[in-house]
Amino acid sequence: MFTLSKKESRVPPTCLGPASTQGMDSNYPDGLERECSGKPDQKLPELYGVGDPIPTFSSDGSHLSSRGRIIKWFWDSAEEGYRTYHMDEYDEDKNPSGIINLGTSENKLCFDLLSRRLSQSDMLQVKPALLQYPDWRGHLFLREEVARFLSFYCRSPVPLKPENVVVLNGCASLFSALATVLCEAGEAFLIPAPYYGAITQHTCLYGNVRLVSVYLESEVTGLDTRPFQLTVQKLEMALQGAKSEGVKVKGLILISPQNPLGDIYPPEELQEYLEFAKRHELHVVVDEVYMLSVFEESVGYHSVLSLERLPDPQRTHVMWGTSKDFGMSGLRFGTLYTENQDVATAVASLCRYHGLSGLVQYQMAQLLQDRDWIDQVYLLENHARLKAAHAYVSGELKALGVPFLRRGAGFFIWVDLRKYLPKVTFEEEMLLWRRFLDNKVLLTFGKAFQCKEPGWFRLVFSDQAHRLRLGMQRIRQVLKGTSQVAEDPPSCQTQELRGQHT
Ligand SMILES: Cc1ncc(COP(=O)(O)O)c(C=O)c1O
């Protein structure tokens, strides 16, 4: 998605690191790589690209530094689908023909439960300490609560320690902070693709850290037992490929449950990936932000913190937050667990800019310690609602004859729409995405997750029944060619709009 067409080859004179690896998508705008390789005026080959970043990259009148222009470029190129949605949001009463958002990974099923709990009187406490500068790692009362909470829900073999906890305003900030404190500018993390695409920005915008995709395929071959399976062999190949191109890899990012696949790594596989990282002295950042959103009882979830022994505890860093599991992406709460005190301290130092208000810290501690409510009210109901919503959408897809991955975790279904592309290209993927948007339903296309195969889409199902019904009806109209929208293309906007990908 971060590729530019020929005319876009003029880029800000900033070097974010060495050139990309062959056959691997470094996730940088190509132009940036040209700059880094010292050939600023070299013309790019004809690439499929969208948007018109010339104004963005032009220095005239922008008042931005070259870094600022790149940062703005990410915003302009990656968030347009999202912004289009916000200009025309569906509302049952006020805007029934507005856009239904099945693209953003949010859980909109439990607002009633959350608003009741967060409105209770125990949630508001105003003490001097909460209004003063805090310990930047987070107040001790909250870090103690987080350690108890994670010990319990991650089933750690020994109690986790508050001194290994840092709290901040969300996992996006944590990716950014970890990239900055673990890597030099231009160094890289390996990441299995498809992956939650915004990590590209999280690691790049402050840290200038790049991602090396470990491409996974839908076809089950060789040692694979499931589509898009990660293996140590694939990790080894990507690492060697990056090295041979002069890219220094510092770490590996693992997401479990995975976004967008919904996969959960079984403990044996997790152990293998951690051993691989240890062999190569790589940090491992494990993102478990969906760990309590496993709604299928038959699916066993194992946190990395449940392993008897971490191969390399000083290089293993775990993140969790409330955006997904507690449906509170607007509250902004995330936490790091690491035994490495240097890493914890360096991240805490950045929490001067990413810290949480004392009042929110208090609320979070109250929420996380209320195990009765979490277990007997919230999780039971949340899982039942996720399961019902998933059953509805997967039933609809089945009726349409659309293949998809059936998983029991997360808020989304990874859907194979390749048969609807006249040619299996990313241009056609974009055109199909545009037809959905024109028919007022926002999905996210696979390219936004750096999926190697055109034609995959992520469909978020964690929404209220009436919106899901309407969204699925609009999807059906597009797939059956009966939407009100002209099948033939693409207004000029088609080339400009992009899917958002939280
Ligand atoms: C896998 C994953 N990690 C992290 C995040 C960001 O979480 P936060 O809202 O805590 O910044 C997301 C959001 O979509 C996500 O899907």
PDB file of C-alpha atoms and ligand atoms in Angstrom, residues 104-106 168-175 195-199 202 254-260 287-290 319-324 328-330 332-335 411-412 449 458 500-502, ligand 1:
ATOM      1  CA  THR A 104     -12.407  -0.785  11.939  1.00  0.00           C
ATOM      2  CA  SER A 105     -11.510  -3.435  14.478  1.00  0.00           C
ATOM      3  CA  GLU A 106     -13.618  -2.308  17.413  1.00  0.00           C
ATOM      4  CA  LEU A 168       0.707   4.055  28.826  1.00  0.00           C
ATOM      5  CA  ASN A 169      -1.868   5.326  26.365  1.00  0.00           C
ATOM      6  CA  GLY A 170      -2.366   2.304  24.143  1.00  0.00           C
ATOM      7  CA  CYS A 171      -0.473  -0.382  22.273  1.00  0.00           C
ATOM      8  CA  ALA A 172       0.142   1.866  19.274  1.00  0.00           C
ATOM      9  CA  SER A 173       2.269   4.107  21.527  1.00  0.00           C
ATOM     10  CA  LEU A 174       3.938   1.047  22.952  1.00  0.00           C
ATOM     11  CA  PHE A 175       4.961  -0.203  19.501  1.00  0.00           C
ATOM     12  CA  TYR A 195      -0.508  -8.224   9.778  1.00  0.00           C
ATOM     13  CA  TYR A 196      -2.267  -5.283  11.410  1.00  0.00           C
ATOM     14  CA  GLY A 197      -0.891  -2.724   8.979  1.00  0.00           C
ATOM     15  CA  ALA A 198      -0.749   0.325  11.217  1.00  0.00           C
ATOM     16  CA  ILE A 199       2.299  -1.176  12.935  1.00  0.00           C
ATOM     17  CA  HIS A 202       3.810   2.930  14.787  1.00  0.00           C
ATOM     18  CA  LEU A 254       4.155 -11.732  16.963  1.00  0.00           C
ATOM     19  CA  ILE A 255       0.437 -11.039  17.351  1.00  0.00           C
ATOM     20  CA  SER A 256      -1.723 -13.660  19.045  1.00  0.00           C
ATOM     21  CA  PRO A 257      -4.670 -13.808  18.522  1.00  0.00           C
ATOM     22  CA  GLN A 258      -3.524 -12.573  15.158  1.00  0.00           C
ATOM     23  CA  ASN A 259      -5.020  -9.581  13.344  1.00  0.00           C
ATOM     24  CA  PRO A 260      -6.336 -10.096  10.603  1.00  0.00           C
ATOM     25  CA  ASP A 287       1.082  -8.375  21.066  1.00  0.00           C
ATOM     26  CA  GLU A 288      -1.739 -10.063  22.997  1.00  0.00           C
ATOM     27  CA  VAL A 289      -4.246  -7.244  22.720  1.00  0.00           C
ATOM     28  CA  TYR A 290      -7.044  -9.702  21.747  1.00  0.00           C
ATOM     29  CA  MET A 319       1.832  -5.973  25.324  1.00  0.00           C
ATOM     30  CA  TRP A 320      -1.817  -5.898  26.241  1.00  0.00           C
ATOM     31  CA  GLY A 321      -4.464  -3.177  26.485  1.00  0.00           C
ATOM     32  CA  THR A 322      -8.166  -2.507  26.932  1.00  0.00           C
ATOM     33  CA  SER A 323      -8.958  -1.248  23.414  1.00  0.00           C
ATOM     34  CA  LYS A 324     -10.092  -4.644  22.183  1.00  0.00           C
ATOM     35  CA  MET A 328     -12.610   0.835  24.890  1.00  0.00           C
ATOM     36  CA  SER A 329     -10.411   1.979  22.046  1.00  0.00           C
ATOM     37  CA  GLY A 330     -11.214   5.600  22.893  1.00  0.00           C
ATOM     38  CA  ARG A 332      -6.362   4.660  25.476  1.00  0.00           C
ATOM     39  CA  PHE A 333      -4.883   2.174  27.922  1.00  0.00           C
ATOM     40  CA  GLY A 334      -2.034  -0.210  27.171  1.00  0.00           C
ATOM     41  CA  THR A 335       0.583  -2.022  29.164  1.00  0.00           C
ATOM     42  CA  PHE A 411     -13.487  -9.311  15.863  1.00  0.00           C
ATOM     43  CA  PHE A 412     -12.960 -10.085  12.197  1.00  0.00           C
ATOM     44  CA  PHE A 449      -2.205  -5.803   5.850  1.00  0.00           C
ATOM     45  CA  ARG A 458     -11.006  -8.289   6.492  1.00  0.00           C
ATOM     46  CA  GLN A 500      -7.946   2.200   7.159  1.00  0.00           C
ATOM     47  CA  HIS A 501      -6.648  -0.679   9.105  1.00  0.00           C
ATOM     48  CA  THR A 502      -6.815  -0.596  12.847  1.00  0.00           C
TER      49      THR A 502
HETATM   50  C1  LIG B   1      -3.020  -6.286  16.902  1.00  0.00           C
HETATM   51  C2  LIG B   1      -3.219  -4.878  17.362  1.00  0.00           C
HETATM   52  N1  LIG B   1      -2.322  -4.338  18.197  1.00  0.00           N
HETATM   53  C3  LIG B   1      -2.458  -3.070  18.637  1.00  0.00           C
HETATM   54  C4  LIG B   1      -3.525  -2.285  18.229  1.00  0.00           C
HETATM   55  C5  LIG B   1      -3.620  -0.862  18.733  1.00  0.00           C
HETATM   56  O1  LIG B   1      -4.142  -0.875  20.008  1.00  0.00           O
HETATM   57  P1  LIG B   1      -4.361   0.458  20.855  1.00  0.00           P
HETATM   58  O2  LIG B   1      -5.760   0.906  20.643  1.00  0.00           O
HETATM   59  O3  LIG B   1      -4.126  -0.022  22.281  1.00  0.00           O
HETATM   60  O4  LIG B   1      -3.354   1.457  20.449  1.00  0.00           O
HETATM   61  C6  LIG B   1      -4.469  -2.811  17.356  1.00  0.00           C
HETATM   62  C7  LIG B   1      -5.602  -1.986  16.873  1.00  0.00           C
HETATM   63  O5  LIG B   1      -6.291  -2.321  15.949  1.00  0.00           O
HETATM   64  C8  LIG B   1      -4.321  -4.144  16.925  1.00  0.00           C
HETATM   65  O6  LIG B   1      -5.204  -4.701  16.095  1.00  0.00           O
END
